[in-house]
Coordinates of C-alpha atoms and ligand atoms in Angstrom, one line a residue:
M199 CA -25.3 -46.3 -77.4
V200 CA -25.3 -46.7 -81.2
G201 CA -26.3 -44.2 -83.9
I202 CA -28.9 -45.5 -86.9
A203 CA -28.4 -44.6 -90.4
L204 CA -30.9 -44.7 -93.1
N205 CA -29.6 -44.2 -96.6
G206 CA -32.0 -43.9 -99.3
I207 CA -34.9 -45.8 -97.9
Q208 CA -37.9 -46.1 -100.4
K209 CA -40.8 -47.9 -100.2
S210 CA -43.9 -49.1 -102.0
F211 CA -47.2 -51.0 -101.0
G212 CA -48.0 -52.5 -104.7
E213 CA -48.0 -49.4 -106.9
T214 CA -48.3 -46.8 -103.8
R215 CA -45.0 -45.2 -103.2
V216 CA -45.2 -44.4 -99.5
L217 CA -41.5 -43.5 -98.6
N218 CA -39.7 -41.6 -101.6
S219 CA -36.0 -41.5 -100.6
I220 CA -35.3 -41.2 -96.8
D221 CA -31.8 -40.0 -95.7
L222 CA -31.3 -39.8 -92.0
Q223 CA -28.3 -39.8 -89.6
I224 CA -29.7 -40.5 -86.3
E225 CA -27.1 -39.5 -83.5
E226 CA -26.1 -41.6 -80.5
G227 CA -28.2 -41.2 -77.4
E228 CA -30.4 -38.7 -79.5
F229 CA -34.1 -38.3 -79.2
L230 CA -35.3 -38.1 -82.8
T231 CA -38.9 -37.3 -83.3
L232 CA -40.5 -38.4 -86.7
V233 CA -43.7 -35.8 -87.1
G234 CA -45.8 -35.5 -89.6
P235 CA -49.8 -35.5 -90.7
S236 CA -51.5 -39.0 -90.8
G237 CA -50.5 -41.1 -93.6
C238 CA -47.2 -39.7 -94.2
G239 CA -45.3 -42.6 -93.7
K240 CA -43.8 -42.4 -90.3
S241 CA -45.2 -45.8 -88.8
T242 CA -43.9 -47.4 -92.0
L243 CA -40.3 -46.0 -91.6
L244 CA -40.1 -46.9 -88.1
R245 CA -41.3 -50.5 -88.7
I246 CA -38.4 -50.6 -91.6
I247 CA -36.1 -49.4 -88.8
S248 CA -37.2 -52.1 -86.5
G249 CA -37.2 -54.9 -89.1
L250 CA -40.7 -55.5 -88.9
E251 CA -41.2 -54.3 -92.6
A252 CA -38.9 -54.6 -95.1
Q253 CA -37.8 -51.7 -97.5
S254 CA -38.1 -51.6 -101.1
A255 CA -34.8 -49.8 -101.5
G256 CA -31.9 -48.4 -99.3
S257 CA -30.4 -49.7 -96.3
V258 CA -30.7 -49.2 -92.5
T259 CA -27.4 -49.4 -90.4
I260 CA -27.3 -49.5 -86.7
G261 CA -24.3 -48.7 -85.1
D262 CA -21.4 -50.1 -87.5
R263 CA -24.0 -53.1 -88.4
P264 CA -26.0 -53.1 -91.6
V265 CA -29.2 -55.0 -90.5
D266 CA -30.9 -55.4 -93.9
G267 CA -32.1 -58.9 -94.0
V268 CA -31.6 -59.2 -90.4
R269 CA -34.7 -60.2 -88.3
A270 CA -36.4 -57.7 -86.0
S271 CA -35.9 -59.9 -83.0
D272 CA -32.0 -59.8 -83.6
R273 CA -31.6 -56.1 -84.1
D274 CA -31.5 -55.4 -80.5
L275 CA -34.1 -52.8 -80.6
A276 CA -37.0 -52.0 -78.5
M277 CA -40.7 -51.3 -80.0
V278 CA -43.3 -49.3 -77.8
F279 CA -46.8 -49.1 -79.5
Q280 CA -49.9 -46.9 -78.7
S281 CA -51.7 -50.0 -78.2
Y282 CA -49.5 -51.4 -75.3
A283 CA -49.4 -55.1 -76.3
L284 CA -48.9 -56.4 -72.9
Y285 CA -50.0 -59.9 -72.4
P286 CA -53.5 -59.5 -70.6
H287 CA -53.2 -62.9 -68.7
L288 CA -49.8 -62.5 -67.3
T289 CA -48.9 -60.1 -64.3
V290 CA -46.9 -57.0 -64.9
R291 CA -43.5 -59.1 -63.7
E292 CA -44.1 -61.7 -65.9
N293 CA -44.8 -59.5 -68.8
M294 CA -41.4 -58.0 -68.2
M295 CA -39.7 -61.3 -67.9
T296 CA -41.1 -62.5 -71.3
P297 CA -38.5 -60.8 -73.5
L298 CA -35.5 -61.9 -71.4
R299 CA -36.8 -65.6 -71.3
M300 CA -37.0 -65.6 -75.0
R301 CA -33.4 -64.0 -75.2
D302 CA -31.3 -65.7 -72.6
L303 CA -33.1 -69.1 -72.1
G304 CA -32.9 -72.2 -74.3
F305 CA -36.1 -74.1 -75.6
W306 CA -36.2 -76.9 -72.9
Q307 CA -35.5 -74.1 -70.0
R308 CA -38.4 -71.9 -71.1
L309 CA -40.8 -75.0 -70.4
P310 CA -43.2 -74.6 -67.5
L311 CA -42.6 -76.4 -64.3
I312 CA -39.4 -78.5 -65.3
G313 CA -37.7 -75.7 -67.1
R314 CA -36.5 -74.1 -64.2
F315 CA -34.7 -77.5 -62.7
L316 CA -32.8 -77.7 -65.7
P317 CA -29.1 -76.9 -65.7
G318 CA -27.9 -73.4 -65.6
A319 CA -31.8 -72.1 -65.6
S320 CA -32.0 -71.0 -62.1
G321 CA -29.0 -68.8 -62.1
K322 CA -30.4 -67.1 -65.2
L323 CA -33.8 -66.6 -63.8
E324 CA -32.2 -64.7 -60.9
G325 CA -30.2 -62.5 -63.2
M326 CA -33.6 -62.0 -65.0
R327 CA -35.6 -61.1 -61.8
K328 CA -32.8 -58.6 -60.8
Q329 CA -33.1 -56.9 -64.0
V330 CA -37.0 -56.7 -63.7
N331 CA -36.4 -55.5 -60.5
E332 CA -34.3 -52.6 -61.4
T333 CA -36.3 -51.7 -64.2
A334 CA -39.3 -51.4 -62.2
E335 CA -37.5 -49.3 -59.7
V336 CA -36.4 -46.7 -62.5
L337 CA -39.9 -46.5 -63.9
K338 CA -41.4 -46.6 -60.2
I339 CA -43.9 -49.5 -61.1
E340 CA -42.4 -51.9 -58.1
A341 CA -45.8 -51.6 -56.6
L342 CA -47.9 -52.9 -59.5
L343 CA -45.6 -55.9 -60.4
E344 CA -48.0 -58.5 -59.5
R345 CA -50.8 -56.9 -61.1
K346 CA -52.3 -57.6 -64.4
P347 CA -53.1 -55.2 -67.0
G348 CA -56.5 -54.9 -67.0
Q349 CA -55.9 -53.5 -63.1
L350 CA -53.7 -50.9 -64.2
S351 CA -54.5 -47.3 -65.2
G352 CA -53.8 -46.0 -68.8
G353 CA -50.4 -44.3 -67.6
Q354 CA -49.5 -47.6 -65.4
R355 CA -49.9 -49.8 -68.4
Q356 CA -48.0 -47.5 -70.6
R357 CA -45.1 -47.7 -68.0
A358 CA -45.6 -51.5 -68.0
A359 CA -45.0 -51.7 -71.7
L360 CA -41.9 -49.3 -71.4
G361 CA -40.6 -51.6 -68.9
R362 CA -40.9 -54.7 -70.7
A363 CA -39.1 -52.9 -73.7
M364 CA -36.3 -51.8 -71.4
V365 CA -35.4 -55.0 -69.6
R366 CA -33.5 -56.0 -72.6
R367 CA -31.6 -52.9 -72.4
P368 CA -31.9 -52.3 -76.2
V369 CA -29.5 -50.1 -77.9
A370 CA -32.3 -47.9 -79.2
F371 CA -36.0 -47.4 -78.4
L372 CA -38.7 -47.0 -81.1
M373 CA -41.9 -45.7 -80.0
D374 CA -44.9 -45.4 -82.1
E375 CA -47.6 -42.7 -80.8
P376 CA -47.1 -44.5 -77.2
L377 CA -49.0 -41.8 -75.2
S378 CA -52.0 -41.1 -77.9
N379 CA -54.2 -43.6 -75.9
L380 CA -54.0 -41.3 -72.6
D381 CA -55.9 -38.5 -71.7
A382 CA -54.5 -34.7 -72.0
A383 CA -53.2 -34.1 -68.4
L384 CA -51.5 -37.7 -68.3
R385 CA -50.0 -37.1 -71.7
V386 CA -48.4 -33.8 -70.7
H387 CA -46.9 -35.9 -67.3
M388 CA -45.8 -38.5 -69.6
R389 CA -43.9 -36.4 -71.9
A390 CA -42.0 -35.0 -68.9
E391 CA -41.5 -38.5 -67.7
L392 CA -40.1 -39.7 -71.0
T393 CA -38.0 -36.9 -71.3
E394 CA -36.3 -37.7 -68.0
L395 CA -36.2 -41.6 -69.0
H396 CA -34.2 -40.6 -71.9
R397 CA -31.7 -38.5 -70.0
R398 CA -31.2 -41.1 -67.3
L399 CA -30.9 -44.0 -70.0
N400 CA -28.6 -42.1 -72.1
T401 CA -29.9 -44.3 -75.2
T402 CA -31.0 -43.3 -78.7
F403 CA -34.9 -42.9 -78.9
I404 CA -37.1 -42.6 -82.1
Y405 CA -40.2 -41.4 -81.3
V406 CA -43.4 -41.0 -83.7
T407 CA -46.4 -38.7 -83.3
H408 CA -48.6 -36.4 -85.4
D409 CA -48.6 -34.3 -82.4
Q410 CA -46.4 -31.4 -83.0
A411 CA -46.5 -30.2 -79.4
E412 CA -45.2 -33.5 -78.2
A413 CA -42.5 -33.5 -80.7
L414 CA -41.4 -29.8 -80.0
T415 CA -41.2 -30.6 -76.1
M416 CA -39.4 -33.8 -76.0
S417 CA -37.1 -34.1 -78.7
T418 CA -33.3 -33.3 -79.3
R419 CA -34.0 -33.0 -83.2
V420 CA -37.2 -33.2 -85.0
A421 CA -37.9 -34.4 -88.6
V422 CA -40.9 -33.0 -90.1
M423 CA -42.5 -35.7 -92.7
M424 CA -45.0 -35.1 -95.5
D425 CA -46.0 -37.4 -98.2
G426 CA -43.1 -39.7 -98.0
D427 CA -40.2 -37.2 -97.6
I428 CA -38.4 -35.5 -94.7
L429 CA -39.3 -31.7 -95.3
Q430 CA -37.1 -30.3 -92.4
L431 CA -34.9 -32.0 -89.9
D432 CA -33.6 -29.6 -87.3
T433 CA -34.0 -28.6 -83.6
P434 CA -37.4 -28.0 -82.1
T435 CA -36.5 -24.3 -81.8
N436 CA -35.5 -24.1 -85.4
V437 CA -38.2 -26.0 -87.2
Y438 CA -40.6 -23.5 -85.4
S439 CA -38.9 -20.3 -85.8
D440 CA -37.2 -21.1 -89.0
P441 CA -39.0 -23.5 -91.2
A442 CA -37.8 -24.2 -94.4
N443 CA -41.1 -23.8 -96.0
L444 CA -44.7 -22.9 -95.8
R445 CA -45.7 -26.4 -95.3
V446 CA -43.5 -27.1 -92.1
A447 CA -44.4 -23.4 -90.9
S448 CA -48.1 -24.4 -91.2
F449 CA -47.8 -27.9 -89.3
V450 CA -45.6 -26.5 -86.6
G451 CA -47.2 -24.3 -84.1
S452 CA -50.7 -24.1 -82.5
P453 CA -52.6 -22.2 -83.2
K454 CA -51.4 -22.0 -86.8
I455 CA -49.3 -19.6 -88.6
N456 CA -51.2 -16.7 -90.3
V457 CA -50.5 -16.8 -93.9
L458 CA -51.4 -13.4 -95.7
D459 CA -51.1 -12.7 -99.4
G460 CA -48.2 -10.2 -100.4
R461 CA -46.6 -8.8 -103.3
L462 CA -43.0 -8.7 -103.9
D463 CA -41.4 -5.8 -106.2
R464 CA -38.0 -5.6 -108.0
D465 CA -36.6 -3.7 -105.0
G466 CA -37.0 -6.5 -102.5
V467 CA -39.9 -4.9 -100.9
V468 CA -42.9 -7.0 -99.8
T469 CA -46.3 -5.3 -99.5
V470 CA -49.3 -6.7 -97.7
M471 CA -52.6 -5.1 -97.5
N472 CA -51.2 -1.8 -98.4
H473 CA -48.4 -2.1 -96.1
R474 CA -44.9 -2.3 -96.8
L475 CA -42.6 -4.6 -94.4
Q476 CA -39.4 -3.4 -93.1
R477 CA -37.1 -6.1 -94.5
R478 CA -36.2 -6.9 -97.8
V479 CA -35.8 -9.9 -100.2
P480 CA -32.4 -9.9 -101.5
G481 CA -32.3 -10.4 -105.5
A482 CA -36.0 -10.4 -105.7
T483 CA -37.9 -11.0 -108.9
P484 CA -41.4 -9.3 -108.4
Q485 CA -43.9 -12.0 -107.7
A486 CA -46.9 -12.8 -105.6
V487 CA -45.8 -14.3 -102.2
K488 CA -47.3 -15.5 -98.8
V489 CA -46.6 -14.0 -95.5
G490 CA -46.2 -15.8 -92.4
L491 CA -46.8 -14.3 -89.0
R492 CA -47.2 -16.4 -86.0
P493 CA -50.1 -15.3 -83.6
E494 CA -47.6 -14.1 -81.1
H495 CA -46.5 -11.7 -83.7
L496 CA -49.4 -9.9 -83.7
R497 CA -50.8 -7.6 -81.1
L498 CA -53.7 -5.3 -80.4
V499 CA -53.2 -1.7 -80.5
P500 CA -55.6 1.0 -79.1
E501 CA -58.2 1.9 -81.8
I502 CA -57.9 5.5 -81.3
S503 CA -54.3 5.6 -81.5
G504 CA -54.3 5.3 -85.2
L505 CA -51.5 3.0 -85.1
G506 CA -51.2 -0.9 -86.7
E507 CA -50.8 -2.1 -89.7
Y508 CA -53.6 -4.1 -90.0
V509 CA -57.6 -3.3 -89.4
G510 CA -60.2 -6.2 -88.8
T511 CA -63.6 -7.2 -87.4
V512 CA -63.4 -9.8 -84.6
R513 CA -65.1 -12.9 -85.4
H514 CA -64.4 -15.1 -82.4
L515 CA -62.5 -15.4 -79.4
E516 CA -60.9 -17.8 -77.5
H517 CA -60.2 -17.5 -73.9
L518 CA -57.5 -20.0 -72.5
G519 CA -56.9 -18.4 -69.2
S520 CA -53.4 -16.8 -69.9
D521 CA -53.9 -16.0 -73.4
V522 CA -56.7 -15.0 -75.7
Y523 CA -56.7 -15.6 -79.4
L524 CA -59.0 -13.5 -81.5
H525 CA -59.9 -14.3 -84.8
V526 CA -60.2 -11.3 -86.9
V527 CA -61.4 -10.9 -90.6
L528 CA -59.0 -8.6 -91.7
S529 CA -59.9 -5.7 -93.9
D530 CA -59.9 -7.5 -97.4
G531 CA -62.9 -9.2 -96.2
T532 CA -61.4 -12.9 -96.8
T533 CA -58.3 -13.1 -94.8
T534 CA -58.7 -14.3 -91.3
A535 CA -55.8 -13.4 -88.9
I536 CA -55.4 -15.1 -85.3
V537 CA -53.9 -12.7 -82.7
R538 CA -52.6 -13.3 -79.5
S539 CA -53.1 -11.5 -76.6
D540 CA -53.1 -11.1 -72.8
P541 CA -56.6 -11.0 -71.1
D542 CA -56.0 -7.5 -69.9
H543 CA -55.6 -6.0 -73.5
A544 CA -58.5 -8.0 -74.9
M545 CA -60.8 -6.7 -72.1
G546 CA -64.0 -5.5 -73.3
I547 CA -63.6 -6.5 -76.8
G548 CA -66.3 -8.8 -78.1
H549 CA -67.7 -10.5 -81.4
G550 CA -67.9 -7.9 -84.4
D551 CA -65.9 -5.3 -82.7
T552 CA -63.2 -3.5 -85.1
V553 CA -59.7 -3.9 -84.0
R554 CA -56.2 -2.5 -85.1
I555 CA -53.2 -4.7 -85.3
A556 CA -49.7 -4.3 -85.4
E557 CA -47.0 -7.0 -86.1
T558 CA -43.8 -7.4 -84.4
R559 CA -41.0 -5.9 -86.7
G560 CA -38.7 -8.3 -88.4
A561 CA -41.2 -11.2 -87.6
A562 CA -42.7 -11.8 -91.0
M563 CA -41.5 -14.9 -93.0
I564 CA -41.8 -14.8 -96.8
F565 CA -42.5 -17.8 -99.1
D566 CA -42.5 -18.1 -102.8
A567 CA -45.4 -19.5 -104.7
A568 CA -44.1 -23.0 -104.4
G569 CA -43.9 -22.6 -100.4
D570 CA -40.2 -22.2 -100.2
R571 CA -38.8 -19.7 -97.8
L572 CA -37.2 -16.5 -99.2
P573 CA -34.4 -14.9 -97.3
F574 CA -36.0 -11.7 -96.0
E575 CA -33.1 -9.3 -94.4
P576 CA -33.0 -6.1 -92.3
V577 CA -32.1 -3.0 -94.7
S578 CA -28.3 -2.7 -94.7
E579 CA -27.6 1.1 -94.6
S580 CA -24.1 2.5 -95.5
A581 CA -24.2 4.6 -92.2
P582 CA -23.4 2.8 -89.1
V583 CA -26.6 1.6 -87.7
S584 CA -27.4 1.9 -84.2
S585 CA -28.2 -1.2 -82.3
K586 CA -31.7 -0.1 -81.3
T587 CA -32.5 0.1 -85.2
Q588 CA -31.0 -3.1 -85.9
E589 CA -33.5 -4.8 -83.3
V590 CA -36.6 -3.3 -84.4
A591 CA -35.7 -3.7 -88.2
Ligands
ATP1972 N1 -49.4 -52.8 -95.4 C1 -49.9 -51.7 -96.2 N2 -50.6 -52.0 -97.4 C2 -50.8 -51.1 -98.2 N3 -50.5 -49.7 -97.7 C3 -50.1 -49.3 -96.4 C4 -49.7 -50.4 -95.6 N4 -49.1 -49.8 -94.6 C5 -49.2 -48.6 -94.8 N5 -49.8 -48.3 -95.9 C6 -50.0 -46.8 -96.5 O1 -48.8 -46.1 -96.5 C7 -49.0 -44.9 -96.1 C8 -48.3 -44.5 -94.8 O2 -48.7 -45.2 -93.6 P1 -48.3 -45.1 -92.0 O3 -48.9 -45.9 -91.3 O4 -46.5 -45.1 -92.4 O5 -48.6 -43.8 -92.0 P2 -48.8 -42.7 -90.4 O6 -47.6 -41.5 -90.9 O7 -47.7 -43.5 -89.3 O8 -49.9 -42.0 -90.1 P3 -50.8 -42.1 -88.6 O9 -50.2 -41.0 -88.2 O10 -52.1 -42.2 -89.1 O11 -50.3 -43.4 -87.9 C9 -50.5 -44.6 -95.8 O12 -51.0 -44.1 -96.8 C10 -51.2 -46.0 -95.5 O13 -52.6 -46.1 -96.2
MG1973 MG1 -48.9 -44.4 -87.7

C-alpha cells in the first residue's frame, strides 16, 4: 500500500489549458473518486498519474518515489478502462497471463513453443499460473478462464479486465469509467463488487466517473472537478450535505438541488419569496443571494392548513415507486422547485393542481453571487435555548 501525491499538476494541449494546478494527496488504501462533468479533465489527470500522459508542470509521487519521467510500465500501477481492452484472440487465462509474462519473463523465455523450455521459464510459468488462479478465485471467474472475451457478458468482461489488472499486485488501481458500458442493473451490482474488492485488497483505488451516484456510493473521498480544478475534496456525505459552493451543490445530488432567489439584509436575515428564513448569516452585507434547498427538504402540506412557506402549481410528477417527485412552479411564475413526497401524500395530486410546500427548518444553504457558500447559523439567544428549539432552528 502506498499513497500518491500530486503537486501543482498543470496540463495544456497546445494553447488550451485543461488542468490548472492540481494538488492532491491520496492516502494509502483509500478509494478516491474524481468526479465531474464531461471534459473537466478527469481522464487527463488519471493518465498523468499513470504515466500515459506527461504533465506540463508539477510532480507526481508514488509512495516515496517521484515518478516524473518514469514510464507507465515502470510505475507499478494498474489501469482499467471503460473499453475493457482485452485481447480478443486470447482466452481470459491468457489475457491475465500477459502482464505477468511481460514483467517476469525475459525476451527469449516469452517466445512461443521454445520459450517455456529455456532455463528458469517453467518455474516462473508455474508461479504465474498460480497467481492467475488465485486472482480468478477472488473475482469468481474461475469458470470463465478458458473462454475468449467474445463469449463473455459485459459484466464478465469487466471482471476479466479487472483480473488482468490485478494479477500483477499493483500498488494502486486507476480506473477510468470502468462501469459505463454496463446496463443500469449490472452497474449497481458491480459498484457493490468493486467496493467489496477494495475492502478485500486494501489497495489504493483512484476511480474516475462523471456519475455522481457512483462516486457517492463507493468512495472514501470524492474530488469534485470542474474546468480543470478540484472544487471540493471531501467525504461523500460532506460533498452532498456540506458543499463548498453552488457548483458542487448543483452537481452532486439527483434530482438536483433547488435554487431560489433570495435577499440578504444587513441583519443577516434571508428572505425568499416573502418568507424569512430562520437562520442568520453572520456579519452580512446586504446582497442578492441564492438559496439552495434539496428536494427532500421540501414537503407537501395540506392546502387547507394554510401552513407552508411556498405555494405553487404542479407541472409534472415523477412516480418512482417509493418516492414521488413533484415539479412545482412557484408563485413568482418562473422558479421551479422539485419536491420529494411519499406516494401517500401525493395521492390524488395531479398536473395543474395548486400545492403548498413547507421546508425543513435549518436545511437551506445560502450562496453569494459568486456561488460561494455563506455561513448560515441558528440564531443565538442570550437566554438558554431548549434542545428542541435548537433542533428546529
Ligand atoms: N490529446 C488531446 N489533445 C487535445 N485536447 C485534449 C486531448 N485530450 C483531452 N483533451 C481535452 O482536454 C479536456 C479534458 O479532457 P478529459 O478527457 O480529461 O475529460 P474528462 O473529464 O475525462 O471527460 P469525460 O467525462 O467526457 O471522459 C477536454 O476539453 C478535451 O477535449
Ligand atoms: Mg474521461
